[in-house]
Short mmCIF file of C-alpha atoms in Angstrom, two decimals:
data_model
loop_
_atom_site.label_atom_id
_atom_site.label_comp_id
_atom_site.label_asym_id
_atom_site.label_seq_id
_atom_site.Cartn_x
_atom_site.Cartn_y
_atom_site.Cartn_z
CA MET R 1 127.35 45.08 176.70
CA GLU R 2 126.90 43.39 180.09
CA LYS R 3 123.30 43.50 181.56
CA VAL R 4 122.55 44.00 185.16
CA PHE R 5 119.26 42.75 186.67
CA VAL R 6 118.09 45.24 189.48
CA THR R 7 115.42 44.20 191.90
CA GLY R 8 113.61 46.92 193.84
CA ALA R 9 114.55 49.22 190.99
CA ASP R 10 111.72 51.73 191.60
CA GLY R 11 112.78 52.72 195.13
CA MET R 12 115.03 55.48 196.18
CA LEU R 13 118.20 53.46 196.15
CA GLY R 14 117.18 51.29 193.18
CA SER R 15 116.49 54.36 191.06
CA SER R 16 119.95 55.72 191.77
CA ILE R 17 121.53 52.28 191.14
CA CYS R 18 119.83 52.15 187.67
CA ARG R 19 121.17 55.53 186.73
CA GLU R 20 124.68 54.69 188.05
CA ALA R 21 124.78 51.34 186.15
CA LEU R 22 123.87 53.12 182.92
CA LYS R 23 126.53 55.74 183.67
CA GLN R 24 129.15 52.98 184.08
CA GLY R 25 128.15 51.39 180.77
CA TYR R 26 125.91 48.58 181.70
CA GLN R 27 122.44 47.63 180.21
CA VAL R 28 119.78 47.55 182.92
CA LYS R 29 116.80 45.33 183.43
CA ALA R 30 114.81 46.94 186.10
CA MET R 31 112.40 44.91 188.20
CA CYS R 32 109.56 46.77 189.87
CA MET R 33 106.59 45.78 191.97
CA PRO R 34 103.33 45.35 190.13
CA GLY R 35 101.00 48.35 190.63
CA ARG R 36 103.76 50.58 191.88
CA ASN R 37 104.30 54.06 190.46
CA THR R 38 107.63 53.79 188.65
CA GLY R 39 107.95 57.44 187.77
CA THR R 40 111.37 57.54 189.37
CA LEU R 41 112.54 55.59 186.41
CA ASP R 42 110.84 57.64 183.64
CA GLY R 43 113.01 58.58 180.70
CA LEU R 44 115.75 56.03 181.45
CA PRO R 45 116.92 53.76 178.63
CA ILE R 46 116.24 50.55 180.53
CA GLU R 47 114.09 47.49 180.24
CA LYS R 48 111.34 47.69 182.87
CA ILE R 49 109.50 44.56 184.12
CA TYR R 50 107.02 43.95 186.85
CA GLY R 51 107.15 41.01 189.24
CA ASP R 52 107.63 39.65 192.71
CA VAL R 53 110.76 38.17 194.30
CA LEU R 54 108.70 35.43 195.69
CA ASP R 55 107.83 34.27 192.11
CA LYS R 56 110.72 32.17 191.35
CA ASP R 57 109.57 31.19 187.74
CA PHE R 58 109.26 34.95 186.83
CA LEU R 59 112.70 35.62 188.22
CA GLU R 60 114.31 32.75 186.40
CA ALA R 61 112.70 33.85 183.00
CA ASN R 62 113.95 37.42 183.46
CA MET R 63 117.40 36.80 184.98
CA ALA R 64 118.47 34.35 182.31
CA ASP R 65 119.86 36.93 179.88
CA CYS R 66 121.66 38.92 182.57
CA THR R 67 125.32 38.94 183.69
CA TYR R 68 124.99 40.38 187.16
CA VAL R 69 122.21 40.92 189.82
CA ILE R 70 121.97 43.79 192.24
CA HIS R 71 119.32 42.71 194.77
CA VAL R 72 117.81 45.80 196.30
CA ALA R 73 114.17 44.70 196.83
CA ALA R 74 113.11 44.42 200.48
CA LEU R 75 110.34 45.43 202.72
CA THR R 76 111.28 48.00 205.30
CA ASN R 77 108.19 48.04 207.41
CA VAL R 78 108.90 48.52 211.15
CA TRP R 79 105.41 48.54 212.35
CA PRO R 80 104.10 46.33 213.68
CA ARG R 81 107.40 45.10 214.79
CA ARG R 82 106.61 41.45 213.87
CA ILE R 83 105.40 41.04 210.32
CA GLU R 84 105.82 37.53 208.74
CA HIS R 85 105.57 38.88 205.19
CA VAL R 86 108.60 41.13 205.87
CA ARG R 87 110.68 38.10 206.68
CA LEU R 88 109.27 36.19 203.76
CA VAL R 89 110.24 38.78 201.16
CA ASN R 90 113.51 39.71 202.71
CA VAL R 91 114.78 36.22 203.41
CA GLU R 92 112.90 33.89 201.04
CA GLY R 93 113.05 36.42 198.24
CA THR R 94 116.85 36.69 198.67
CA ARG R 95 117.06 32.89 198.69
CA ASN R 96 115.21 32.78 195.38
CA VAL R 97 117.59 35.31 193.77
CA MET R 98 120.63 33.44 195.34
CA GLU R 99 119.57 30.08 193.99
CA LEU R 100 118.94 31.35 190.51
CA VAL R 101 122.27 33.18 190.30
CA GLU R 102 123.81 29.83 190.95
CA ARG R 103 121.59 27.77 188.63
CA LEU R 104 121.94 30.28 185.71
CA GLY R 105 125.61 30.81 186.14
CA LEU R 106 125.51 34.61 186.68
CA VAL R 107 128.83 36.21 187.35
CA ARG R 108 128.08 37.95 190.65
CA MET R 109 125.25 38.96 193.00
CA VAL R 110 125.52 42.23 194.90
CA HIS R 111 123.16 42.12 197.80
CA ILE R 112 121.93 45.29 199.53
CA GLY R 113 121.94 44.55 203.26
CA SER R 114 121.86 46.97 206.13
CA ALA R 115 124.38 48.43 208.49
CA SER R 116 121.95 47.38 211.25
CA SER R 117 123.40 43.86 210.79
CA PHE R 118 126.49 45.14 212.68
CA ALA R 119 126.82 46.61 216.15
CA PRO R 120 127.15 50.37 216.01
CA GLY R 121 129.91 52.23 217.96
CA THR R 122 130.82 55.61 219.19
CA LEU R 123 132.25 58.60 217.39
CA GLU R 124 135.73 57.66 218.65
CA ASN R 125 135.28 54.02 217.86
CA PRO R 126 132.56 53.49 215.21
CA GLY R 127 131.19 50.12 214.36
CA ASP R 128 132.57 48.14 211.41
CA GLU R 129 132.17 44.90 209.49
CA THR R 130 133.86 43.04 212.37
CA SER R 131 131.12 44.02 214.82
CA ASP R 132 128.68 41.48 216.11
CA TYR R 133 124.97 41.59 215.40
CA VAL R 134 123.03 43.15 218.27
CA GLY R 135 119.92 44.19 216.43
CA ALA R 136 117.84 41.32 217.91
CA ARG R 137 117.30 43.47 221.00
CA PHE R 138 114.92 45.71 219.08
CA GLY R 139 112.52 42.91 218.30
CA MET R 140 111.84 44.02 214.63
CA ASP R 141 111.35 41.60 211.83
CA TYR R 142 112.85 44.16 209.37
CA ILE R 143 116.16 44.32 211.24
CA ASP R 144 116.30 40.57 211.98
CA SER R 145 115.38 39.58 208.45
CA LYS R 146 118.09 41.70 206.84
CA TYR R 147 120.61 39.98 209.03
CA GLU R 148 119.17 36.59 208.32
CA ALA R 149 119.38 37.19 204.56
CA GLN R 150 123.05 38.35 204.88
CA GLU R 151 124.01 35.32 206.86
CA LEU R 152 122.17 33.10 204.25
CA LEU R 153 124.41 34.50 201.54
CA LEU R 154 127.66 34.36 203.53
CA LYS R 155 126.92 30.74 204.58
CA LYS R 156 126.47 29.88 200.90
CA PHE R 157 129.80 31.59 200.07
CA ARG R 158 131.63 29.61 202.71
CA GLU R 159 130.18 26.40 201.56
CA THR R 160 130.42 26.76 197.81
CA GLY R 161 132.30 29.92 196.93
CA PHE R 162 129.03 31.57 195.81
CA PRO R 163 129.85 34.83 194.13
CA VAL R 164 128.24 37.45 196.35
CA ILE R 165 129.14 40.79 197.98
CA VAL R 166 126.95 42.48 200.54
CA VAL R 167 126.67 46.24 200.54
CA CYS R 168 125.22 47.50 203.80
CA PRO R 169 124.00 51.10 203.68
CA THR R 170 123.53 53.31 206.79
CA PHE R 171 120.74 55.95 206.85
CA MET R 172 120.29 57.15 203.24
CA ILE R 173 119.22 60.54 202.15
CA GLY R 174 118.71 61.46 198.46
CA PRO R 175 116.42 61.95 195.44
CA TYR R 176 113.69 59.57 194.09
CA ASP R 177 112.26 59.04 197.59
CA ALA R 178 108.71 58.60 196.21
CA GLY R 179 107.45 56.76 199.35
CA PRO R 180 108.76 58.81 201.04
CA SER R 181 110.95 56.77 203.27
CA SER R 182 113.97 58.42 204.98
CA GLY R 183 112.98 61.76 203.36
CA GLN R 184 109.92 61.84 205.63
CA MET R 185 112.20 63.26 208.30
CA LEU R 186 113.03 66.18 205.97
CA LEU R 187 109.41 66.75 205.10
CA GLY R 188 108.50 66.80 208.76
CA LEU R 189 111.29 69.29 209.45
CA TYR R 190 110.32 71.47 206.48
CA ASN R 191 106.54 71.48 207.53
CA GLY R 192 107.41 72.21 211.26
CA VAL R 193 105.98 68.97 212.60
CA ILE R 194 109.12 67.74 214.27
CA PRO R 195 109.08 69.11 217.93
CA GLY R 196 112.75 68.37 218.77
CA TYR R 197 115.58 66.00 218.72
CA GLY R 198 116.77 63.11 221.03
CA ASN R 199 120.08 62.00 222.49
CA GLY R 200 121.17 59.77 219.67
CA GLY R 201 122.80 60.12 216.27
CA LYS R 202 123.30 58.17 213.02
CA ASN R 203 125.61 57.58 210.17
CA PHE R 204 124.03 59.52 207.33
CA VAL R 205 124.93 58.81 203.67
CA CYS R 206 123.94 60.12 200.28
CA ALA R 207 122.02 57.48 198.44
CA THR R 208 123.88 58.27 195.26
CA ASP R 209 127.18 57.34 196.97
CA VAL R 210 125.62 53.99 197.95
CA ALA R 211 124.68 53.47 194.38
CA VAL R 212 128.16 54.04 193.14
CA ALA R 213 129.44 51.42 195.76
CA ALA R 214 126.76 48.92 194.71
CA VAL R 215 127.67 49.18 190.95
CA HIS R 216 131.45 49.16 191.69
CA ALA R 217 130.84 45.98 193.64
CA LEU R 218 129.99 44.15 190.44
CA LYS R 219 133.68 44.02 189.67
CA LYS R 220 135.54 45.48 192.72
CA GLY R 221 135.72 44.16 196.26
CA SER R 222 136.21 40.56 197.61
CA LEU R 223 133.62 37.90 197.30
CA GLY R 224 132.03 36.84 200.60
CA GLU R 225 132.63 40.14 202.19
CA CYS R 226 130.32 42.80 203.65
CA TYR R 227 130.89 46.48 203.10
CA ILE R 228 129.24 49.19 205.26
CA ALA R 229 128.28 51.93 202.88
CA GLY R 230 128.24 54.92 205.06
CA GLY R 231 128.90 58.60 205.17
CA GLU R 232 129.07 61.06 208.07
CA ASN R 233 128.45 60.23 211.75
CA LEU R 234 126.17 63.09 213.07
CA SER R 235 124.07 63.62 216.18
CA TYR R 236 120.50 64.34 215.32
CA LYS R 237 120.97 67.94 216.34
CA GLN R 238 123.79 68.28 213.88
CA PHE R 239 121.78 66.70 211.13
CA PHE R 240 118.80 68.86 211.64
CA GLU R 241 120.99 72.01 211.88
CA ARG R 242 122.50 71.22 208.46
CA ALA R 243 119.15 70.36 207.05
CA CYS R 244 117.67 73.62 208.18
CA ARG R 245 120.57 75.58 206.57
CA VAL R 246 120.03 73.73 203.32
CA MET R 247 116.24 74.43 203.43
CA ASP R 248 116.80 78.03 204.57
CA LYS R 249 114.81 77.41 207.67
CA PRO R 250 115.52 78.62 211.19
CA PHE R 251 116.64 75.99 213.59
CA ARG R 252 114.19 76.04 216.48
CA LEU R 253 114.17 72.42 217.63
CA ARG R 254 114.88 71.65 221.31
CA LYS R 255 116.42 68.62 222.88
CA ILE R 256 113.84 66.23 224.19
CA PRO R 257 114.78 63.87 227.07
CA HIS R 258 114.81 60.26 225.99
CA PHE R 259 112.22 59.21 228.53
CA PHE R 260 109.71 61.54 226.87
CA ILE R 261 110.44 60.10 223.48
CA LEU R 262 109.98 56.59 224.80
CA SER R 263 106.74 57.57 226.46
CA ALA R 264 105.49 59.07 223.27
CA GLY R 265 106.48 56.02 221.28
CA PHE R 266 104.77 53.70 223.72
CA LEU R 267 101.49 55.78 223.67
CA ASN R 268 101.62 56.04 219.92
CA SER R 269 102.04 52.23 219.60
CA VAL R 270 99.13 51.50 221.96
CA THR R 271 96.95 53.90 220.00
CA ALA R 272 98.05 52.37 216.66
CA ARG R 273 97.05 48.92 217.86
CA ILE R 274 93.54 50.25 218.51
CA SER R 275 93.21 52.39 215.46
CA GLY R 276 95.08 50.16 213.01
CA ARG R 277 96.94 53.21 211.82
CA MET R 278 100.79 53.21 211.56
CA PRO R 279 102.19 55.53 214.26
CA LYS R 280 104.51 58.31 213.21
CA LEU R 281 106.87 57.20 216.15
CA SER R 282 106.59 53.68 217.40
CA TYR R 283 107.97 52.44 220.61
CA GLY R 284 110.59 50.35 218.75
CA MET R 285 111.71 53.40 216.71
CA ALA R 286 111.83 55.51 219.90
CA VAL R 287 114.14 52.99 221.45
CA ILE R 288 116.39 53.08 218.45
CA ALA R 289 116.37 56.91 218.40
CA GLY R 290 118.25 56.84 221.70
CA VAL R 291 121.08 54.68 220.47
CA ASN R 292 124.07 56.18 218.71
CA GLN R 293 124.20 54.43 215.31
CA TYR R 294 127.74 55.35 214.28
CA PHE R 295 129.71 53.36 211.76
CA SER R 296 132.97 53.47 209.73
CA PRO R 297 132.71 53.37 205.87
CA ARG R 298 136.45 52.94 205.58
CA LYS R 299 136.34 49.46 203.98
CA ALA R 300 133.94 50.52 201.32
CA GLN R 301 135.95 53.64 200.60
CA VAL R 302 139.13 51.68 200.08
CA GLU R 303 137.83 48.47 198.40
CA LEU R 304 134.82 49.77 196.44
CA ASP R 305 136.06 53.24 195.69
CA MET R 306 133.00 54.62 197.42
CA PRO R 307 132.74 58.40 197.30
CA GLN R 308 132.08 60.56 200.37
CA THR R 309 129.76 63.31 199.38
CA LYS R 310 128.71 65.78 202.05
CA ILE R 311 125.29 64.92 203.47
CA GLU R 312 124.26 68.53 202.61
CA THR R 313 124.36 67.48 199.00
CA GLY R 314 122.03 64.50 199.68
CA ILE R 315 119.73 66.81 201.52
CA GLU R 316 119.66 69.32 198.64
CA ASP R 317 119.02 66.63 196.09
CA CYS R 318 116.18 65.17 198.20
CA VAL R 319 114.58 68.52 198.80
CA ALA R 320 114.93 69.52 195.17
CA TRP R 321 113.24 66.27 194.09
CA PHE R 322 110.41 66.73 196.59
CA ARG R 323 109.87 70.20 195.41
CA GLN R 324 109.85 69.25 191.74
CA HIS R 325 107.34 66.49 192.37
CA GLY R 326 104.92 68.43 194.65
CA TYR R 327 105.82 67.10 198.03
CA LEU R 328 106.71 70.61 199.25
CA LYS R 329 104.34 73.54 199.08
#
C-alpha cells in the first residue's frame, strides 16, 4: 500500500486530507507540530509524528519510506503584516520538502498553495490560474510567502521536471477547525458579535472538497500546474444569510460602508501595536474585505475531479464539530 506523508496534518485541511487519503486506500504518516493538540486526528489508523518543516534531518528520516507528499503545513498569521518567521516556514519549509522529494526519489509532491496567488475577478469574469499575482498590494508576508513558495516549486519544475502539483484553496469552511481559523467568522455570527457586512465577497469552499482534490492530485492532473480549489462565489451578505439559515438564527446584519470598516481596522491596528494583542480586524484585513475575491474552480473540477458541495454543507459540518467540541454554548 502506498504511503502519503502529510505535513500540517493536525489543521483543518490536513485533518480532512488524512481522512480522504485513508478513504482512497493510502497509508498516512501525519506530521504535526510539537506541543499542538492533535485531537482532530484521534481514532484514525495513521502514523502520527511530531516535528518542524524547518528541521530538514527530521523530514528526511520520516519521508524516506513514503511514496508521496502532501505539503499542507504553513503559517497563516496576518498580524502583524510583516512576520519574518511566516516567510521562513512558508518558503524555506517548502524548499526543504521540495529538496527531499527530489533527493529521496518520491513520486510526487502536492503543495497546498493559496488562491490569493492569483488575481481575483468579478462574478461575470472570475479569476483563474492564468491571472497575475496582485497580492503584493496588501503588504502581508502570509500572502507574499505563499506566492513565493508556489513560484519556487514551479521554477523547479521548469528547470528539472520536478514532480509537483499546486492546489490553491479559496476560503475554506469545514470541520476540524480547532484553531479556530476560518470558522471564527461563524462563531462570531453565532454569538452575535459580528455587527454587519461589507461590500466585498469571496469564493467559499468546503474544506472536505479541497481534501478530495488534494488527494486526487497524487495521481491526477498535470505536473507543474496550479489548480484553484474553489466553490461558490458569494457576497458576504449571501454567505451570512446562508449561515444564519443553517444555524437557525435570524439575519439581522446591516451593510457597513467600507470607509467605516477601514477606519475600524486602522484604529484596531493602532491599538494592537500598543497592547500587543492581535486585533479582531486589522487594517490589512479591512482592505481585503472590500475586494471581491471571486475565482473559477473549473480547472480543478475537470482535471482533479473536485466535487462542488454546497457551502451550506460545509457550514453545517463546521457548526456540528464546534458544537460537539464545546465551542458553542
